[in-house]
XYZ file of C-alpha atoms in Angstrom:
470
model
C -54.944 -59.157 24.976
C -57.629 -58.521 22.030
C -60.394 -55.013 21.957
C -64.098 -55.148 22.180
C -65.782 -55.106 19.606
C -67.567 -51.605 19.553
C -67.179 -47.936 17.566
C -65.776 -44.345 18.351
C -68.918 -43.218 19.738
C -67.528 -45.212 22.957
C -64.140 -42.698 22.445
C -66.857 -39.578 22.570
C -69.069 -40.567 25.454
C -65.533 -41.401 27.637
C -65.088 -37.262 27.884
C -68.803 -36.386 28.980
C -69.841 -39.792 31.194
C -67.968 -38.999 35.163
C -66.514 -42.778 35.822
C -66.888 -43.931 39.464
C -64.907 -42.240 42.629
C -61.180 -43.285 42.919
C -60.975 -45.748 44.860
C -58.193 -44.459 48.215
C -54.931 -45.451 46.898
C -54.898 -42.997 44.786
C -54.377 -40.399 47.148
C -51.524 -42.754 48.972
C -50.145 -42.614 45.304
C -49.789 -38.299 45.580
C -48.203 -38.841 48.578
C -45.836 -41.082 46.801
C -44.936 -38.761 44.152
C -44.973 -35.499 46.177
C -41.390 -36.007 47.907
C -41.307 -32.485 49.154
C -44.381 -30.772 49.199
C -43.044 -26.904 49.677
C -40.825 -27.473 46.347
C -44.466 -29.021 44.533
C -46.173 -25.863 45.964
C -43.233 -23.282 44.644
C -43.768 -25.177 41.435
C -47.035 -25.408 41.354
C -47.176 -21.169 41.834
C -44.352 -20.911 39.409
C -46.644 -22.567 36.211
C -49.583 -20.182 37.326
C -48.090 -17.486 37.369
C -46.642 -18.199 33.409
C -49.766 -19.444 32.402
C -51.213 -15.892 33.164
C -48.759 -14.023 30.032
C -48.940 -17.865 28.088
C -52.724 -17.012 27.834
C -52.824 -14.137 27.378
C -50.885 -14.551 24.211
C -53.251 -16.867 22.936
C -55.748 -14.745 23.250
C -53.878 -12.446 21.190
C -52.201 -13.633 18.440
C -54.956 -17.194 18.033
C -54.472 -19.557 15.268
C -51.302 -17.343 14.299
C -49.093 -19.025 16.764
C -49.779 -21.969 14.493
C -46.835 -23.002 12.053
C -47.573 -23.677 8.087
C -45.351 -24.452 6.226
C -44.463 -25.706 2.628
C -43.565 -28.806 1.943
C -40.585 -27.558 0.510
C -39.544 -26.224 3.576
C -39.787 -29.382 5.268
C -37.719 -31.631 1.871
C -34.932 -28.698 2.955
C -34.900 -28.573 6.824
C -37.284 -26.022 8.877
C -35.190 -23.084 9.856
C -34.524 -22.424 13.882
C -36.500 -20.235 14.458
C -39.214 -22.373 13.387
C -38.390 -25.441 15.081
C -38.853 -23.277 18.050
C -41.895 -22.146 16.873
C -43.289 -25.848 16.239
C -41.475 -26.843 19.463
C -43.779 -24.145 21.763
C -47.016 -24.965 20.418
C -46.536 -28.507 19.648
C -48.792 -28.419 16.242
C -47.725 -27.762 12.608
C -49.096 -27.760 9.126
C -47.495 -29.050 5.960
C -49.007 -27.722 2.725
C -48.688 -29.443 -0.246
C -47.044 -32.595 -0.678
C -49.227 -34.310 -1.939
C -51.294 -32.723 -5.044
C -54.686 -31.212 -4.572
C -56.300 -33.452 -7.281
C -54.644 -37.054 -6.051
C -56.101 -36.408 -2.162
C -59.783 -35.184 -3.878
C -59.508 -39.106 -5.827
C -58.624 -40.723 -2.432
C -61.583 -39.367 -1.202
C -63.586 -40.377 -4.258
C -62.126 -43.562 -4.339
C -63.497 -43.928 -0.704
C -66.512 -42.960 -1.285
C -66.718 -45.583 -3.839
C -65.514 -48.272 -1.301
C -68.420 -47.184 1.217
C -70.693 -47.226 -1.490
C -69.637 -50.588 -2.615
C -69.700 -52.051 0.768
C -72.905 -50.159 2.183
C -74.315 -53.045 3.860
C -71.378 -53.714 5.885
C -70.139 -50.281 6.723
C -70.263 -49.294 9.990
C -69.769 -46.310 12.280
C -70.584 -43.077 13.691
C -73.095 -42.367 14.505
C -74.412 -46.269 13.413
C -77.116 -45.627 10.154
C -79.603 -44.429 9.717
C -77.975 -41.271 10.866
C -75.445 -40.270 8.564
C -71.904 -41.542 9.302
C -69.199 -39.603 10.077
C -66.212 -41.836 11.913
C -66.026 -44.726 9.574
C -64.673 -47.727 11.088
C -62.738 -48.342 8.241
C -58.486 -49.135 8.373
C -57.953 -51.188 4.829
C -59.518 -48.984 1.946
C -56.524 -48.663 -0.732
C -57.541 -44.869 -0.737
C -55.601 -45.488 3.082
C -52.906 -46.969 2.023
C -51.963 -45.169 -1.239
C -51.884 -42.382 1.270
C -50.234 -43.802 3.757
C -47.471 -44.806 2.053
C -47.397 -41.261 -0.136
C -43.557 -40.420 -0.249
C -44.540 -36.938 0.636
C -45.931 -38.079 4.035
C -43.484 -40.449 4.543
C -40.482 -37.752 3.875
C -42.598 -35.411 6.590
C -42.857 -37.925 8.959
C -39.222 -38.786 9.232
C -38.227 -35.680 9.050
C -40.907 -33.935 12.165
C -39.884 -37.779 14.648
C -35.776 -36.251 13.407
C -36.995 -33.678 15.995
C -36.694 -35.884 18.648
C -34.010 -37.110 20.375
C -32.563 -39.862 22.977
C -30.685 -38.534 26.239
C -29.968 -42.473 26.671
C -28.058 -43.058 23.242
C -28.505 -46.271 24.293
C -32.534 -45.842 24.029
C -33.203 -48.806 21.157
C -35.558 -46.757 18.486
C -34.593 -45.107 14.571
C -36.268 -41.807 14.937
C -34.834 -41.847 11.075
C -37.725 -44.403 10.236
C -41.273 -44.159 10.656
C -44.092 -46.578 10.356
C -47.453 -47.050 9.312
C -50.032 -47.074 12.123
C -53.721 -48.047 10.496
C -56.309 -45.784 12.221
C -60.204 -44.088 11.219
C -61.036 -41.754 8.737
C -64.011 -38.629 8.953
C -66.297 -37.118 6.656
C -68.595 -34.908 7.975
C -71.663 -33.278 6.110
C -72.271 -29.487 7.434
C -73.981 -29.023 10.013
C -73.970 -29.351 13.565
C -72.833 -33.002 15.143
C -74.626 -35.362 17.039
C -71.748 -35.626 19.324
C -69.002 -33.652 19.562
C -65.023 -34.097 21.085
C -63.851 -31.703 23.651
C -60.569 -30.771 24.798
C -58.833 -33.651 25.763
C -55.556 -35.475 25.078
C -54.997 -39.038 23.649
C -52.652 -41.743 25.245
C -53.946 -42.495 28.314
C -54.844 -40.699 31.091
C -54.588 -42.144 34.733
C -51.139 -43.899 33.328
C -49.547 -40.534 33.747
C -48.946 -41.057 37.190
C -50.043 -44.030 37.907
C -47.990 -45.655 35.357
C -44.068 -45.568 37.185
C -42.359 -45.829 33.083
C -44.847 -42.690 32.055
C -44.620 -40.918 35.130
C -40.831 -40.482 34.330
C -41.372 -38.799 31.444
C -42.214 -35.746 33.820
C -40.084 -36.326 36.646
C -38.403 -32.450 36.163
C -42.687 -31.068 36.991
C -42.764 -33.419 39.713
C -38.897 -32.880 41.693
C -41.016 -29.528 42.525
C -38.762 -25.613 42.222
C -37.690 -23.946 38.927
C -37.371 -27.924 37.185
C -40.744 -28.151 35.583
C -38.840 -25.159 33.229
C -36.300 -28.150 32.431
C -38.826 -30.645 30.850
C -38.134 -31.984 27.659
C -40.773 -32.913 25.793
C -38.973 -34.569 22.928
C -36.817 -36.787 25.114
C -38.401 -40.441 23.443
C -36.016 -42.492 26.052
C -37.979 -41.898 29.278
C -41.392 -42.432 27.185
C -40.031 -45.779 25.319
C -41.270 -48.255 28.205
C -44.226 -45.913 29.304
C -48.069 -48.110 29.333
C -50.247 -45.386 28.098
C -53.219 -48.755 28.277
C -53.128 -49.764 32.034
C -56.803 -50.939 31.916
C -57.135 -52.245 28.385
C -59.550 -49.482 27.183
C -61.620 -49.302 23.157
C -60.125 -46.643 21.073
C -57.024 -46.216 23.024
C -53.240 -46.088 21.611
C -50.967 -48.764 23.082
C -47.767 -47.778 21.405
C -45.765 -44.698 20.831
C -46.939 -42.256 18.590
C -45.267 -38.353 18.986
C -47.139 -37.028 16.280
C -50.188 -37.087 16.122
C -51.754 -36.040 12.724
C -54.322 -36.009 9.842
C -54.291 -36.078 5.810
C -57.339 -33.052 4.802
C -59.170 -34.611 1.647
C -61.277 -31.221 1.699
C -61.075 -28.215 1.949
C -61.443 -27.129 5.711
C -61.281 -24.193 7.709
C -62.706 -22.365 11.042
C -65.916 -22.713 11.364
C -66.287 -26.158 8.654
C -65.876 -28.390 11.957
C -62.118 -28.470 11.790
C -59.016 -29.517 14.257
C -58.423 -27.331 17.636
C -55.962 -27.162 19.804
C -54.124 -25.000 22.260
C -50.554 -23.823 20.977
C -49.282 -24.992 24.068
C -47.170 -27.937 24.713
C -44.648 -27.935 27.525
C -46.312 -25.304 29.855
C -49.857 -26.780 29.842
C -47.892 -29.832 30.859
C -46.861 -28.605 33.548
C -49.665 -27.227 35.185
C -51.627 -30.673 33.282
C -49.271 -32.925 35.388
C -49.437 -30.800 38.622
C -53.051 -30.105 39.185
C -53.991 -33.097 40.762
C -52.274 -31.686 43.342
C -54.089 -28.848 44.317
C -56.971 -27.933 45.367
C -59.512 -24.512 46.122
C -59.300 -23.474 49.842
C -62.216 -24.053 51.780
C -65.150 -22.074 51.517
C -63.913 -21.002 48.313
C -65.317 -24.172 46.114
C -69.134 -23.411 46.813
C -68.611 -19.991 45.723
C -67.893 -21.207 42.617
C -71.223 -21.837 40.622
C -69.585 -21.861 37.540
C -66.071 -22.506 36.446
C -65.795 -18.644 35.387
C -66.291 -18.107 38.985
C -63.401 -20.901 39.757
C -60.579 -18.122 41.245
C -57.083 -18.656 39.216
C -55.346 -16.573 42.246
C -52.217 -18.498 42.914
C -53.342 -17.820 47.009
C -56.826 -19.823 46.576
C -54.862 -22.653 45.906
C -53.448 -24.992 48.767
C -51.781 -28.380 48.735
C -53.747 -31.212 49.049
C -52.849 -34.975 49.077
C -55.704 -36.045 50.765
C -58.066 -36.941 47.524
C -57.762 -39.260 45.562
C -58.983 -37.316 42.264
C -57.003 -36.095 39.693
C -59.407 -34.074 37.478
C -60.538 -34.920 33.920
C -59.001 -38.650 34.459
C -60.950 -42.073 34.853
C -59.207 -45.393 34.321
C -60.019 -46.420 30.987
C -60.943 -43.239 29.364
C -58.764 -40.658 27.884
C -58.104 -37.453 29.738
C -60.525 -34.575 29.930
C -59.421 -31.161 29.984
C -62.332 -28.718 31.330
C -63.130 -25.345 32.409
C -63.630 -27.021 35.747
C -61.383 -29.323 35.663
C -58.437 -26.879 34.819
C -59.808 -23.644 34.888
C -55.291 -21.657 34.339
C -56.148 -22.730 31.260
C -58.892 -20.724 30.302
C -59.626 -23.602 27.628
C -62.719 -21.517 26.341
C -60.411 -18.710 25.016
C -57.369 -20.252 24.119
C -58.055 -23.468 22.734
C -58.310 -22.322 18.756
C -59.178 -23.738 15.705
C -56.816 -24.371 13.295
C -56.124 -22.334 9.715
C -57.931 -23.099 6.641
C -56.118 -26.504 5.050
C -56.643 -28.110 1.308
C -56.590 -31.347 0.382
C -53.139 -33.039 0.400
C -51.984 -30.436 3.295
C -51.160 -32.531 6.125
C -51.463 -31.382 10.437
C -49.545 -32.644 13.261
C -49.910 -32.549 16.813
C -47.265 -33.670 20.094
C -48.667 -36.803 21.669
C -49.077 -34.356 24.839
C -51.193 -31.102 22.799
C -54.621 -30.473 24.291
C -56.953 -31.099 21.345
C -60.550 -31.096 20.379
C -62.971 -30.872 17.325
C -65.564 -28.197 16.474
C -68.771 -28.579 17.280
C -70.069 -26.536 14.365
C -69.695 -26.984 10.605
C -71.210 -23.970 9.014
C -69.074 -24.951 5.617
C -70.479 -25.307 2.268
C -69.128 -28.986 1.929
C -67.416 -31.940 3.944
C -64.308 -31.509 6.291
C -62.930 -35.139 5.310
C -59.693 -36.655 6.959
C -58.106 -39.442 6.610
C -55.911 -39.461 10.390
C -51.936 -40.554 9.242
C -49.549 -40.380 12.957
C -45.679 -40.513 12.136
C -44.943 -43.059 14.223
C -41.489 -44.818 15.206
C -39.615 -47.770 14.652
C -39.149 -49.264 18.634
C -38.870 -53.026 19.433
C -42.758 -52.510 20.864
C -43.892 -50.487 17.476
C -42.429 -53.168 15.650
C -44.645 -56.131 17.480
C -47.557 -53.943 17.153
C -47.065 -53.668 13.113
C -46.413 -57.513 12.643
C -49.321 -57.860 13.758
C -51.148 -55.032 12.296
C -49.888 -56.216 9.265
C -51.943 -59.628 9.715
C -54.936 -57.100 10.038
C -54.718 -55.619 7.283
C -53.875 -59.133 5.159
C -57.291 -60.662 6.646
C -59.498 -57.132 6.642
C -59.994 -57.107 10.340
C -59.473 -53.699 12.346
C -55.949 -52.751 13.694
C -55.278 -54.423 16.837
C -55.184 -51.000 19.350
C -59.132 -50.794 17.372
C -62.720 -52.182 18.643
C -62.386 -55.543 16.834
C -65.411 -58.199 14.452
C -64.769 -59.103 11.241
C -64.271 -55.879 10.014
C -63.892 -55.016 6.365
C -63.097 -59.360 5.682
C -65.603 -59.343 3.396
C -65.905 -55.816 1.699
C -64.465 -55.662 -2.271
C -62.326 -54.050 -2.981
C -60.074 -52.906 -0.122
C -56.790 -52.214 -0.043
C -53.727 -54.964 -1.065
C -50.466 -54.980 -0.484
C -49.783 -54.932 -4.410
C -51.423 -51.477 -4.327
C -48.270 -49.852 -2.689
C -45.590 -49.132 -5.414
C -42.869 -48.627 -3.660
C -40.355 -50.609 -1.687
C -40.874 -47.258 1.477
C -44.338 -48.272 1.331
C -44.742 -51.825 2.140
C -41.395 -51.227 4.707
C -43.544 -49.065 6.404
C -46.269 -51.741 6.550
C -43.791 -54.274 7.688
C -43.384 -55.911 4.143
C -39.787 -55.071 4.071
C -37.560 -55.423 6.615
C -35.894 -52.073 7.932
C -32.301 -51.180 7.476
C -29.621 -47.734 7.049
C -25.988 -47.452 5.853
C -25.382 -46.291 9.133
C -26.584 -45.665 12.630
C -26.871 -42.604 14.788
C -26.112 -44.647 17.914
C -26.307 -48.282 19.416
C -30.304 -48.289 20.544
C -30.821 -47.567 16.825
C -29.081 -50.732 15.722
C -30.679 -52.336 18.893
C -34.271 -50.895 17.738
C -33.565 -52.330 13.982
C -32.543 -55.516 14.218
C -34.885 -56.118 17.011
C -37.632 -54.721 15.156
C -36.842 -57.475 11.898
C -36.436 -60.539 13.948
C -39.880 -59.284 15.553
C -41.259 -59.198 12.076
C -39.612 -62.737 11.087
C -36.651 -61.007 8.489
């Protein structure tokens, strides 16, 4: 289904505008999910207790918790300590790999491309304001970055940290494919819109879609089972529908790692990424939160989010309220001090450490993240959004459609439609990709392995090649 024409501005509005009330069927959904009220309450109290120490740890250590590694560590494989830290926080910065001069050349190329097509370029905020987020997907610099050997190698390694609990799950975690996304060139100064704390990849879908809900099965079991939740198990995620409402700017494929590649020297306070470096525990809280409310009388006493009592005894199970805090059908999952007070998001979401041109940043698909409101640095804060996406049959079908939009210079299938760059001069071409691995990432060469990890990988590669016409 084609997305309606629009811009990323709608994405920001999604996080700030309240949606209509939830219909009663969502209360029925809560009752369906809550098999054992006492056990679910035990889980809630257990998670809240763990959050007390986890939020204190983040307050104490801040951005030091975020793993930073040289690209050479990716090439040889991370140590167990590094992997454990990455899996705890869900965030990694890979330094180097792409030479600084090469990344800066990409940025200059993008500026030249924008200047050459200035009468047709669209983005947010719209002209005459200075565009920050460009509705560009097919620039030559974007194509070169997505197919750069260092990015391919990094994505292969990060995807390999995921596993399948079912060896027949049709996926190749060793085979990254390209997912076209936008770019940002943000000048210094305040932003006309801000991207508050949120999670991409659906909102109410986490509970409403049975397959997506299965990803969080252990959390919903109750008791201490939430501790067994495995955020790196791919098998239950393959059938999840993250976009039940055909929302613009919603990622419809399975994207384990969101990411961007820096095109500038950007540090805290300079319009950079902010993350909550807490993966499994924050997920458990997010999934359990809709089932509980403040006790009667306490809610009216909480004039501001800071007044909301966090003690577990102040909260009770409520399966009659259809509301899912921070969720709205067709919108992104928002996380605020009011909707998710126990995360203490204003104290625990931290700006990532300084990055240089060519550095890569990746965060797990379930990580809560935001963008700084202010950019007080001396120069632009610029990134290419490039995630790590594995080969599955569904992802291959998206790649097939994206291959066509690339050749025609149109926006990628997940993004608001329109004529895009079809009439631009100097856009990227297949001929710009010098090596077969890069062309394969874009769906122009068949996939293959000399041997297969399991039957599921063999099935995934065979199915993908068939979908792509090989």
